[in-house]
Coordinates of C-alpha atoms (C1' of nucleotides) in Angstrom, one line a residue:
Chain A
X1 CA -30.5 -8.5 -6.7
X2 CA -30.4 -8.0 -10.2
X3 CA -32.0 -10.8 -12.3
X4 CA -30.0 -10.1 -15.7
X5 CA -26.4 -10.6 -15.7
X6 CA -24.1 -11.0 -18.8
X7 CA -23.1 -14.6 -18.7
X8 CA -20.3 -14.0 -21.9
X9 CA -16.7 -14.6 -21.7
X10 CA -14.8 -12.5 -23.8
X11 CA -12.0 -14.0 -25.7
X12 CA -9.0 -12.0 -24.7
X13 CA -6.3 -13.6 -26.6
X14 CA -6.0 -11.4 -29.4
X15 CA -5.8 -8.1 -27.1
X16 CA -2.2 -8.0 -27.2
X17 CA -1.7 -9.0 -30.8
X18 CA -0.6 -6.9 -33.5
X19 CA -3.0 -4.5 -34.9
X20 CA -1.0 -2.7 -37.1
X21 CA -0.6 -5.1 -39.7
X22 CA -3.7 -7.0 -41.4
X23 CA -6.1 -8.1 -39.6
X24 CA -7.0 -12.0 -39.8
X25 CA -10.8 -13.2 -39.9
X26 CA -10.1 -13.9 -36.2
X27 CA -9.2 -10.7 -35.0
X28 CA -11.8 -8.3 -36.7
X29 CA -14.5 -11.2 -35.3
X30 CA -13.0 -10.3 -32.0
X31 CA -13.1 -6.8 -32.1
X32 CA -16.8 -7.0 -33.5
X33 CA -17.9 -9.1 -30.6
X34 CA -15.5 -6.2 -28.2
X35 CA -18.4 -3.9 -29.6
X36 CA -21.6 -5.5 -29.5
X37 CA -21.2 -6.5 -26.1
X38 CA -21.7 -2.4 -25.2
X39 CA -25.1 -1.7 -25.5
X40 CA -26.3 -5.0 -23.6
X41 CA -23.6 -4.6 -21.1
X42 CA -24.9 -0.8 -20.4
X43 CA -28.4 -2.3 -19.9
X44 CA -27.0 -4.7 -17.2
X45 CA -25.0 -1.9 -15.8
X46 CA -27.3 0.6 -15.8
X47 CA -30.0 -2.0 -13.8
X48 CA -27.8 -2.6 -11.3
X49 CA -26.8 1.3 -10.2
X50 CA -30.7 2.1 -10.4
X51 CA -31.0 -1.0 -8.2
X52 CA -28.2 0.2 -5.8
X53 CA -30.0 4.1 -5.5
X54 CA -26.6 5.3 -7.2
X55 CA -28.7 7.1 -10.6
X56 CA -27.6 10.8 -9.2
X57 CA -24.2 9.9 -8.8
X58 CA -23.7 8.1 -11.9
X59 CA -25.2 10.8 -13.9
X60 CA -22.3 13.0 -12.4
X61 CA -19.6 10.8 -13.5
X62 CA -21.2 10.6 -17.3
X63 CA -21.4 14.4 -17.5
X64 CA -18.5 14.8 -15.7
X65 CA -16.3 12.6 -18.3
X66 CA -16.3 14.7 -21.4
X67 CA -15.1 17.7 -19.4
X68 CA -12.2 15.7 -17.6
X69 CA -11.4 14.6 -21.0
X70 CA -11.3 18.2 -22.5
X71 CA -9.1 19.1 -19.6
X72 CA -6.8 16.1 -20.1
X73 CA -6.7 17.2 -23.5
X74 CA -6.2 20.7 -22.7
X75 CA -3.0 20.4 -20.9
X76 CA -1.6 23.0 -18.3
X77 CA 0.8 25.1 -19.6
X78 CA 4.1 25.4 -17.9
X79 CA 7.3 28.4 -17.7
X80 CA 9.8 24.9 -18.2
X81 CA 12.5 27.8 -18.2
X82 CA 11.6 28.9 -14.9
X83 CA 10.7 25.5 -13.1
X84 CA 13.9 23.9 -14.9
X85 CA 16.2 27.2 -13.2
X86 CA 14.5 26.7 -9.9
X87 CA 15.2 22.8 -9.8
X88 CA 18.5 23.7 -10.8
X89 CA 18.5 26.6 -7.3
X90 CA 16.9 23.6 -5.0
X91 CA 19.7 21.1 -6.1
X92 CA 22.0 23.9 -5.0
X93 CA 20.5 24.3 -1.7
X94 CA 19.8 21.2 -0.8
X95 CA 23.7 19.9 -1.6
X96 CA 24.6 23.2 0.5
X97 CA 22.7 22.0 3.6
X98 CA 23.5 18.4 3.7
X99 CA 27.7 19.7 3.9
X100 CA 26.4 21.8 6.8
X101 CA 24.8 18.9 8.0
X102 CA 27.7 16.5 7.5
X103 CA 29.5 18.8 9.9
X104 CA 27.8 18.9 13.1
X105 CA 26.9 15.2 12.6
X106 CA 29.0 12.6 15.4
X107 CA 31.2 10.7 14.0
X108 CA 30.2 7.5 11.7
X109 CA 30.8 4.3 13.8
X110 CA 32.1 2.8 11.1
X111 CA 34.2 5.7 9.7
X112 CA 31.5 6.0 6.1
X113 CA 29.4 8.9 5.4
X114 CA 26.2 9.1 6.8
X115 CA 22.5 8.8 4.9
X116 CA 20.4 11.4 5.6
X117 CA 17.9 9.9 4.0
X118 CA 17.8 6.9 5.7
X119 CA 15.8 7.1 9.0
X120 CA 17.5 4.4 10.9
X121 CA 20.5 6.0 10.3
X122 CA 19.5 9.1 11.0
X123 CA 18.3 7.6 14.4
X124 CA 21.3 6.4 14.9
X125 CA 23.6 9.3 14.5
X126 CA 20.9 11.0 17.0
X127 CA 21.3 8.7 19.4
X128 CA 25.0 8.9 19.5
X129 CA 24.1 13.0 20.8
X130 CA 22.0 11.3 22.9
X131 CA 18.3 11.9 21.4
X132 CA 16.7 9.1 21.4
X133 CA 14.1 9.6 18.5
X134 CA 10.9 7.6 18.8
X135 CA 10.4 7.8 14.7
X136 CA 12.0 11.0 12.2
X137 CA 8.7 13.0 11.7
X138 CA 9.0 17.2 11.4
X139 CA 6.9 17.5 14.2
X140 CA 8.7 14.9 16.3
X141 CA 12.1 16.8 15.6
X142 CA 10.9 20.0 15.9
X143 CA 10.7 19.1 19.8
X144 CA 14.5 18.5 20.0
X145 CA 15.5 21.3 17.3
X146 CA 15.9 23.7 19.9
X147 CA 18.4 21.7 22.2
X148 CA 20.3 20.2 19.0
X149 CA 22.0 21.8 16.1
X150 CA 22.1 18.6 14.2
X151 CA 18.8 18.0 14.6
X152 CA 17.7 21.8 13.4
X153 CA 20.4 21.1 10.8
X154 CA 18.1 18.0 10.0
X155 CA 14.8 19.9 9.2
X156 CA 16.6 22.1 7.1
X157 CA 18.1 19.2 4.7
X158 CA 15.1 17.6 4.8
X159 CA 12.9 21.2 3.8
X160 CA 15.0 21.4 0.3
X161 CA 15.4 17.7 -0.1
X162 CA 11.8 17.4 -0.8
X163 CA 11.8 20.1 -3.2
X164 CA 14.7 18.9 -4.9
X165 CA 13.7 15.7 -5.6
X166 CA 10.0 15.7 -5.8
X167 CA 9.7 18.8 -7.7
X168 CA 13.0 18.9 -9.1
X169 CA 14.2 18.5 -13.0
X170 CA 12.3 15.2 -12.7
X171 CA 9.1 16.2 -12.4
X172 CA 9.0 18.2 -16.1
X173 CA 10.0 14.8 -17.5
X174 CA 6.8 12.8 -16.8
X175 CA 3.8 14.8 -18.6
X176 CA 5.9 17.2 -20.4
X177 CA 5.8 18.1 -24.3
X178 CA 7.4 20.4 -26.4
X179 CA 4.5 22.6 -26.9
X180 CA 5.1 24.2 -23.5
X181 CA 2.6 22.4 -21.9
X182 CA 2.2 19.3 -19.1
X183 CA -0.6 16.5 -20.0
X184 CA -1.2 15.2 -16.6
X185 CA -3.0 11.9 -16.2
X186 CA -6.1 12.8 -14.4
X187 CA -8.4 9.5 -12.6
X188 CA -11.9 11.4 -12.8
X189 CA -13.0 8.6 -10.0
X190 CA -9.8 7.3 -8.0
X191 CA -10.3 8.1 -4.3
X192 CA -12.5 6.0 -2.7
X193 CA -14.3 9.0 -1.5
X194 CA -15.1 10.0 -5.3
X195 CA -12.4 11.9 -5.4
X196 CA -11.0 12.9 -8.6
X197 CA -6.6 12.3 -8.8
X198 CA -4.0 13.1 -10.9
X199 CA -0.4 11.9 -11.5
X200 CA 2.8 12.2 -13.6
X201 CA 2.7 14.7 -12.8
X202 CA 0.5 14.9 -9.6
X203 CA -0.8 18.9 -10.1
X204 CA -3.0 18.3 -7.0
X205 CA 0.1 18.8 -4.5
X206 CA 2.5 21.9 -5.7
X207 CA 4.3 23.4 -2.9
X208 CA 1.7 26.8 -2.6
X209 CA 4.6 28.7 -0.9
X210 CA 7.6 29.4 -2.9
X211 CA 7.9 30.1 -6.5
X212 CA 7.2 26.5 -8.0
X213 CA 3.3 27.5 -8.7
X214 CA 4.5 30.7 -10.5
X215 CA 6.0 28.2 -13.4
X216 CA 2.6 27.1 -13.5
X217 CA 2.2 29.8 -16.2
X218 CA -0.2 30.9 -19.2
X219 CA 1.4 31.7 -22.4
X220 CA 1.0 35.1 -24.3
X221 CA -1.7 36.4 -25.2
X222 CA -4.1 34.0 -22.6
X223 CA -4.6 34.1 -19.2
X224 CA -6.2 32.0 -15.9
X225 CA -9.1 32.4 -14.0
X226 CA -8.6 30.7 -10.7
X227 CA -11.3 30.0 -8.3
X228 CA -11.8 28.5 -5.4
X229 CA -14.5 27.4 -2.9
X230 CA -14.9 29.2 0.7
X231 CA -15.0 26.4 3.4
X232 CA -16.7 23.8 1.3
X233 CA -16.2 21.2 3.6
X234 CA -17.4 23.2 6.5
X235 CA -20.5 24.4 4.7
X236 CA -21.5 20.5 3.8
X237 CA -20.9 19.4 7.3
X238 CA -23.3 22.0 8.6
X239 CA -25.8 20.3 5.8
X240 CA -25.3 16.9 6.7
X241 CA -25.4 17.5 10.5
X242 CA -27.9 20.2 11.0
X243 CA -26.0 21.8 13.4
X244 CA -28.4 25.6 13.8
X245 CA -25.5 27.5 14.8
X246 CA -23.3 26.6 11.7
X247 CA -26.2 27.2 9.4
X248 CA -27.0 30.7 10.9
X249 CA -23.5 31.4 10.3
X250 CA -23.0 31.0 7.2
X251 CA -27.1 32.5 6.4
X252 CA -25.6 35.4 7.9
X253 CA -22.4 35.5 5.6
X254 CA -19.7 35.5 8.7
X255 CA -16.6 33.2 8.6
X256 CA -16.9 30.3 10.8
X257 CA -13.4 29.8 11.9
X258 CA -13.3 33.6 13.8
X259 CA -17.2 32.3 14.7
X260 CA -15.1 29.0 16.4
X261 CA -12.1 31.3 17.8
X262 CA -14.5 33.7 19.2
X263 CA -16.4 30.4 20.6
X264 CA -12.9 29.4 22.0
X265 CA -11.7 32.6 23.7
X266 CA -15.2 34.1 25.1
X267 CA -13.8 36.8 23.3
X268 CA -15.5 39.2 20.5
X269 CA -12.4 40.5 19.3
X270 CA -9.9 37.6 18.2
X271 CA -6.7 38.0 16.4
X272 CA -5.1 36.1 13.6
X273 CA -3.5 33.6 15.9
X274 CA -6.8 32.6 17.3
X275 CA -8.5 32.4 14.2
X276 CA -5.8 30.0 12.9
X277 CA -6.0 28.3 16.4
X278 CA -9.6 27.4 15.2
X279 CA -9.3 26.4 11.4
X280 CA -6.8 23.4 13.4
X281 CA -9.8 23.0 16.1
X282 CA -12.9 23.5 13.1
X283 CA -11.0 21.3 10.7
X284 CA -9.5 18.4 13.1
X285 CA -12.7 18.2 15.3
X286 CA -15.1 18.0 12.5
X287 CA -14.1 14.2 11.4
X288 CA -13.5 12.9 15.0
X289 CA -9.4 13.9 15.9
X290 CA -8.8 13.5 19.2
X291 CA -7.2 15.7 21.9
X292 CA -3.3 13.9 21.3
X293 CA -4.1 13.9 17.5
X294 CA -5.1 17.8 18.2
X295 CA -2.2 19.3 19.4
X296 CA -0.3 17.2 16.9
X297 CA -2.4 18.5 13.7
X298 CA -2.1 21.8 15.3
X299 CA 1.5 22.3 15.8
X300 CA 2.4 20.4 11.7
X301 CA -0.3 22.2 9.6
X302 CA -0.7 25.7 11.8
X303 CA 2.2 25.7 13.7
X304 CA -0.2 26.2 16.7
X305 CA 1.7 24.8 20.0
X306 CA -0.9 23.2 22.6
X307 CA -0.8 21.6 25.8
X308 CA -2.9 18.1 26.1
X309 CA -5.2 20.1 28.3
X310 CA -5.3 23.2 26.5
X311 CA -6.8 20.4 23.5
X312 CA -9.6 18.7 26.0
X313 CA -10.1 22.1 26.9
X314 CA -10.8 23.3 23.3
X315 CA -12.8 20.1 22.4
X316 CA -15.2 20.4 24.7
X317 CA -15.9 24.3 24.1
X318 CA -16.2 23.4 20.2
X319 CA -18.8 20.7 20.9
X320 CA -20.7 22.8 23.1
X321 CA -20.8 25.7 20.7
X322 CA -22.3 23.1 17.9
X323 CA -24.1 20.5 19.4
X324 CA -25.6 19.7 15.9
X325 CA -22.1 18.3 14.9
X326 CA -22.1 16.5 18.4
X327 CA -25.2 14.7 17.8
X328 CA -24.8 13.8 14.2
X329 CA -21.3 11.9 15.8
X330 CA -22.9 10.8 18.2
X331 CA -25.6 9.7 15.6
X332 CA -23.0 8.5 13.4
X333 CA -21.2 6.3 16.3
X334 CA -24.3 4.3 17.1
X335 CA -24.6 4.0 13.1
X336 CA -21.4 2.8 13.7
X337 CA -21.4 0.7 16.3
X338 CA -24.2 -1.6 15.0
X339 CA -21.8 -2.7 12.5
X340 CA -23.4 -0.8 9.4
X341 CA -20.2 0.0 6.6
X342 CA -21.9 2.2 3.9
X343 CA -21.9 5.5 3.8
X344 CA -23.2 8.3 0.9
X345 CA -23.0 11.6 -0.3
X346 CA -25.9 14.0 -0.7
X347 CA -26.3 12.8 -4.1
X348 CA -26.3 9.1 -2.6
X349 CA -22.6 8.1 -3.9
X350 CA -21.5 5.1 -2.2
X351 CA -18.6 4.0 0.0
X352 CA -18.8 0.7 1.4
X353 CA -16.8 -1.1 4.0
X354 CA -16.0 1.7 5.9
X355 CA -14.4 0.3 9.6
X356 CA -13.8 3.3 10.9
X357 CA -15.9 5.7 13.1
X358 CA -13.4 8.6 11.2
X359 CA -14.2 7.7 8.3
X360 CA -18.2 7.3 8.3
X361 CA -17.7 11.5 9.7
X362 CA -15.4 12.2 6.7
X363 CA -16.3 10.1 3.8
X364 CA -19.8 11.9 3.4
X365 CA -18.5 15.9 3.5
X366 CA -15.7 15.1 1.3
X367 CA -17.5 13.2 -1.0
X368 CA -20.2 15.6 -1.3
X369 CA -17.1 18.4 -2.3
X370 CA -16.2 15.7 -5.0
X371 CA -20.1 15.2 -6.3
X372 CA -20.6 19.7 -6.2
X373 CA -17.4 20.3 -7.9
X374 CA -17.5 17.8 -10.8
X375 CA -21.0 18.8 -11.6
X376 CA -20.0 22.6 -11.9
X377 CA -17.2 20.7 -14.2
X378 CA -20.0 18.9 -16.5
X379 CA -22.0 22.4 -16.4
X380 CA -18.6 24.2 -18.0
X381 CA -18.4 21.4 -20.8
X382 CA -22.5 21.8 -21.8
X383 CA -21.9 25.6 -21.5
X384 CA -18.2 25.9 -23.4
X385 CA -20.4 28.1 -25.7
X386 CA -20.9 30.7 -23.8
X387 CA -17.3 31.5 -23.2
X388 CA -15.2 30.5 -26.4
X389 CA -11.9 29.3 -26.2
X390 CA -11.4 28.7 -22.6
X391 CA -10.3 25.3 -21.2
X392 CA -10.1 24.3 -17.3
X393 CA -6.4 23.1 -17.2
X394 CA -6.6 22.1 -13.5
X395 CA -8.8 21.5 -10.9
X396 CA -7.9 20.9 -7.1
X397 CA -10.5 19.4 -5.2
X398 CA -11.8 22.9 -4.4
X399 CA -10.3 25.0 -7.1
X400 CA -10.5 25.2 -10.6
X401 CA -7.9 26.9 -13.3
X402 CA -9.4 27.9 -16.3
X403 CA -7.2 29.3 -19.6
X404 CA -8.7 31.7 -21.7
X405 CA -7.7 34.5 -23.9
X406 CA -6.3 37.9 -22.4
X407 CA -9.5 39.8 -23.6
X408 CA -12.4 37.2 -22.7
X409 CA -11.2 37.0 -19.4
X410 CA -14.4 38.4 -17.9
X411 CA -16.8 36.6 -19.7
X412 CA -14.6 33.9 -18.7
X413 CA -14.7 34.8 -14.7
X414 CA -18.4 34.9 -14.5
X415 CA -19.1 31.9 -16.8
X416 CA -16.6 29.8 -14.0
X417 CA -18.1 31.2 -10.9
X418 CA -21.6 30.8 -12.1
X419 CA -21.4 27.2 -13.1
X420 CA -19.2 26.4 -9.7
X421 CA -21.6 27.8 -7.6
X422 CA -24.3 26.1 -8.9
X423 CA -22.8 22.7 -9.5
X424 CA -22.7 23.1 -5.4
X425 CA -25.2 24.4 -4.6
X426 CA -27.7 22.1 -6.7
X427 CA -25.6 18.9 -4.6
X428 CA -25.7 21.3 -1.4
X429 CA -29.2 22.1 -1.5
X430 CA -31.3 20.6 -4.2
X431 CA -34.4 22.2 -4.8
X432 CA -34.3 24.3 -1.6
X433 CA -31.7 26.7 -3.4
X434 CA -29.4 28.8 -1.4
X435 CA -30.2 27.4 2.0
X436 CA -26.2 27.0 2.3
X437 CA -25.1 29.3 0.8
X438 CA -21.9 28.6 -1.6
X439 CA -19.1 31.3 -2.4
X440 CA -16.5 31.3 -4.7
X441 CA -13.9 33.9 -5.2
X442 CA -12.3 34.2 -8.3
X443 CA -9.7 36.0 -9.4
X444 CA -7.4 36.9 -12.6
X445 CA -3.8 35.9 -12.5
X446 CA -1.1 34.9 -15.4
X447 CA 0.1 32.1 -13.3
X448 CA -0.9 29.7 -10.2
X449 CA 0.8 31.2 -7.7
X450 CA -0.6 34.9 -8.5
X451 CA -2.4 36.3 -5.5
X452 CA -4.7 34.0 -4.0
Chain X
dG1 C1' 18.0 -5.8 -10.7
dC2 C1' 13.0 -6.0 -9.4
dC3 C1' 9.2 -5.7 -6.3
dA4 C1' 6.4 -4.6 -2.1
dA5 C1' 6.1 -2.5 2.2
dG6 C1' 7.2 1.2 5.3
dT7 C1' 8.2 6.0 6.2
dG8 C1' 7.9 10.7 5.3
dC9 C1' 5.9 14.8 3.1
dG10 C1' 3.8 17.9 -0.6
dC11 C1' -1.3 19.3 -1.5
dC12 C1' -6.8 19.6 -0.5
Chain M
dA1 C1' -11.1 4.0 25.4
dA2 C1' -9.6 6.2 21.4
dA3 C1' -10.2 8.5 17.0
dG4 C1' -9.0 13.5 11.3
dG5 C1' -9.9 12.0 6.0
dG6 C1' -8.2 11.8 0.9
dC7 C1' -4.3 11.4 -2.6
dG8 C1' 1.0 10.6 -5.4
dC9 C1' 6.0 10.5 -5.2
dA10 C1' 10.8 9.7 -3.5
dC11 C1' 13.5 7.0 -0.9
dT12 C1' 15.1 3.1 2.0
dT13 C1' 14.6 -1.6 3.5
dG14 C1' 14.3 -6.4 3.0
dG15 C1' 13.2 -10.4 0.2
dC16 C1' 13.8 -12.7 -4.1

DNA sequence: GCCAAGTGCGCC
DNA sequence: AAAGGGCGCACTTGGC
């Protein structure tokens, strides 16, 4: 334990009080006290996250902060035009489908309009067409859709509901300002992994098909840079675990997922099914899914359809081909099973009271992506020199957007990629540089949703 | 009318 | 035996 601990209570009753006006003997006491407890307190602090082995990780977050702070700052600029028209489009739709929805629903017991957005209503009117719904999910309607007009009517609604509301008219009013630009609030350390977050408006989760991202524009005369990681996670669980045959694969510069689908088949040649067949398999396997949670994850994020045995089938080829990843779960169970509840990153960032056998495989490899990407975020503030006037504007766990002008754009390109891959590669690897390798591909675009 | 929990869904 | 993880937001439900 740590010996020295601050033993003050701060007075707090003057936090809310009126600071505008003139401040009494009391108050400026108060706020004088407010400062001098900073430097003692960082002592105490600073004691305690040496004592806890969490110096590397804290140093992240410090040199992290000013550049979340420049990017806060920064703002992302937005086409309000555009996004304000295509709210305007999704309202439209979304009003459109619910009258065709109206129609081939049965008849309302008690002769009032139904609530589509109500699930026990909506399991209700099912149920009088005799589907008896077990719970309103996509992928647990799209096994009746088929069979049932109102329930293909259903998934339609709900499709343009979602954009309609969540990134409807409403979403512009949160963060935006007359300058043309959204200031987000970003959390640089939110998720319990060490995730950063962001929210009013979240810019970690626009729809990537459709237009919306397109709004997400940069005004005259500038432009983005946007560039994003290849297979992070996969490339830190080969670290963590060991396994030989992920870390030849990616020595040798080939894609693990057609590595996994050519695994899968027995084949050499796969095709772009099978390769998307194994992103589910490489991406639900590697933190601990199981064979019914499989062909569920399968079927909602790669519209992959699977059989239960078709799954146990799959699992057991994909721990065969890397038995590194098998032993570190098997390492990790036994971790696990003795009742142990911290996990850390490669740079030793904490999560405690971890329950779950899922989470011990996940926290680490995510966390690590957290730790590489907000260093390459500190290295762009210390290095803002060497590409003038350009500001990231967005980062997405795996991708950063950076604004610059039109005609610095390719100073602006290499100066990103650089410090992203060594941000990475310096948590990836430390001093034995390069022994996972890290890509990023960057590219040029005027708005989000260009190319990519 | 407010609040918390539950459900569902957008992203990585 | 059984098992993806991490977020934020909209909406309903149920209690006050």
């Amino acid at each position: 334990m740590v010996e020295r601990e601050l033993r003050l209570e701060l007075e707090k009753t003057h936090q809310s009080g009126d600071w505008g006006g003139t401040l009494t003997p009391e108050m400026i006491e108060y706020a004088a006290r407010d400062v001098e407890v900073l430097l003692p307190l960082y002592e105490v602090l600073m004691a305690k996250i040496e004592e806890a082995d969490l110096s590397d990780a804290a140093e992240i977050e410090h040199r992290v902060l000013p550049a979340v702070v420049w990017m806060s700052c920064a703002g992302v600029p937005i086409d309000a035009e555009g996004w304000r028209e295509h709210a305007r489009i999704s309202e439209e739709d979304a009003a459109l489908l619910k009258d065709e929805l109206e129609v081939l629903a049965p008849e309302h017991p008690d002769g009032k309009a139904w609530n589509f957005g109500s699930h026990q209503q909506v399991r209700k009117a099912a149920k009088l067409l005799g589907v008896d719904l077990p719970d309103t999910r996509d992928e647990t309607l799209a096994l009746y859709a088929t069979d049932n007009n109102f329930i293909a009517a259903l998934r339609d609604y709900r499709k343009a509901a979602k954009l309609a509301s969540t990134y409807g008219a409403g979403w512009l009013e949160t963060g935006y300002h007359e300058d043309g630009r959204i200031y987000a609030s970003w959390r640089q350390l939110r998720a319990a992994t060490g995730r950063m977050a962001c929210d009013h408006p979240n810019l970690q989760n626009i729809p990537r098909s459709g237009l919306l991202r397109s709004y997400v524009r940069a005004p005259e005369g500038r432009i983005f840079v946007v560039a994003d990681y290849s297979q992070i996670e996969l490339r830190i669980a080969a670290k963590i675990s060991g396994d030989l045959e992920m870390l030849s694969a990616y020595a040798e510069g080939r894609d693990l997922h057609t590595l996994t689908a050519q695994n899968l088949t027995g084949r050499e040649d796969v095709s772009e099914d099978e390769r998307k067949l194994a992103k589910a398999v490489n991406f639900g396997l590697l933190y601990g899914m199981g064979t019914k949670g499989l062909t569920f994850y399968a079927l909602r994020s790669y519209g992959v359809a699977m059989s239960l045995e078709e799954a146990a089938l799959y699992c057991r080829r994909f721990f065969e081909t890397y038995l590194g990843l098998k032993r570190w779960h098997e390492h990790e169970r036994r971790v696990w099973q003795r009742g142990e509840t911290e996990t850390r990153t490669l740079t030793g960032r904490r999560r405690m009271d971890v329950e779950k056998l899922t989470d011990r495989l996940n926290a680490p490899v995510q966390g690590t992506g957290a730790d590489g990407l907000k260093l390459a975020l500190a290295l762009l503030w210390e290095r803002m020199s060497e590409s003038p006037g350009t500001t990231p504007v967005l980062v997405c766990h795996d991708e950063v957007v950076v604004e610059c002008d039109a005609e610095q754009v390719g100073e602006a390109k290499a100066w990103l990629e650089k410090a992203m891959i060594e941000g990475m590669d310096t948590v990836l690897n430390g001093t034995d540089k390069g022994h996972v390798p890290v890509e990023v591909e960057g590219r040029i675009a005027r708005s989000w949703g260009d190319g990519g």
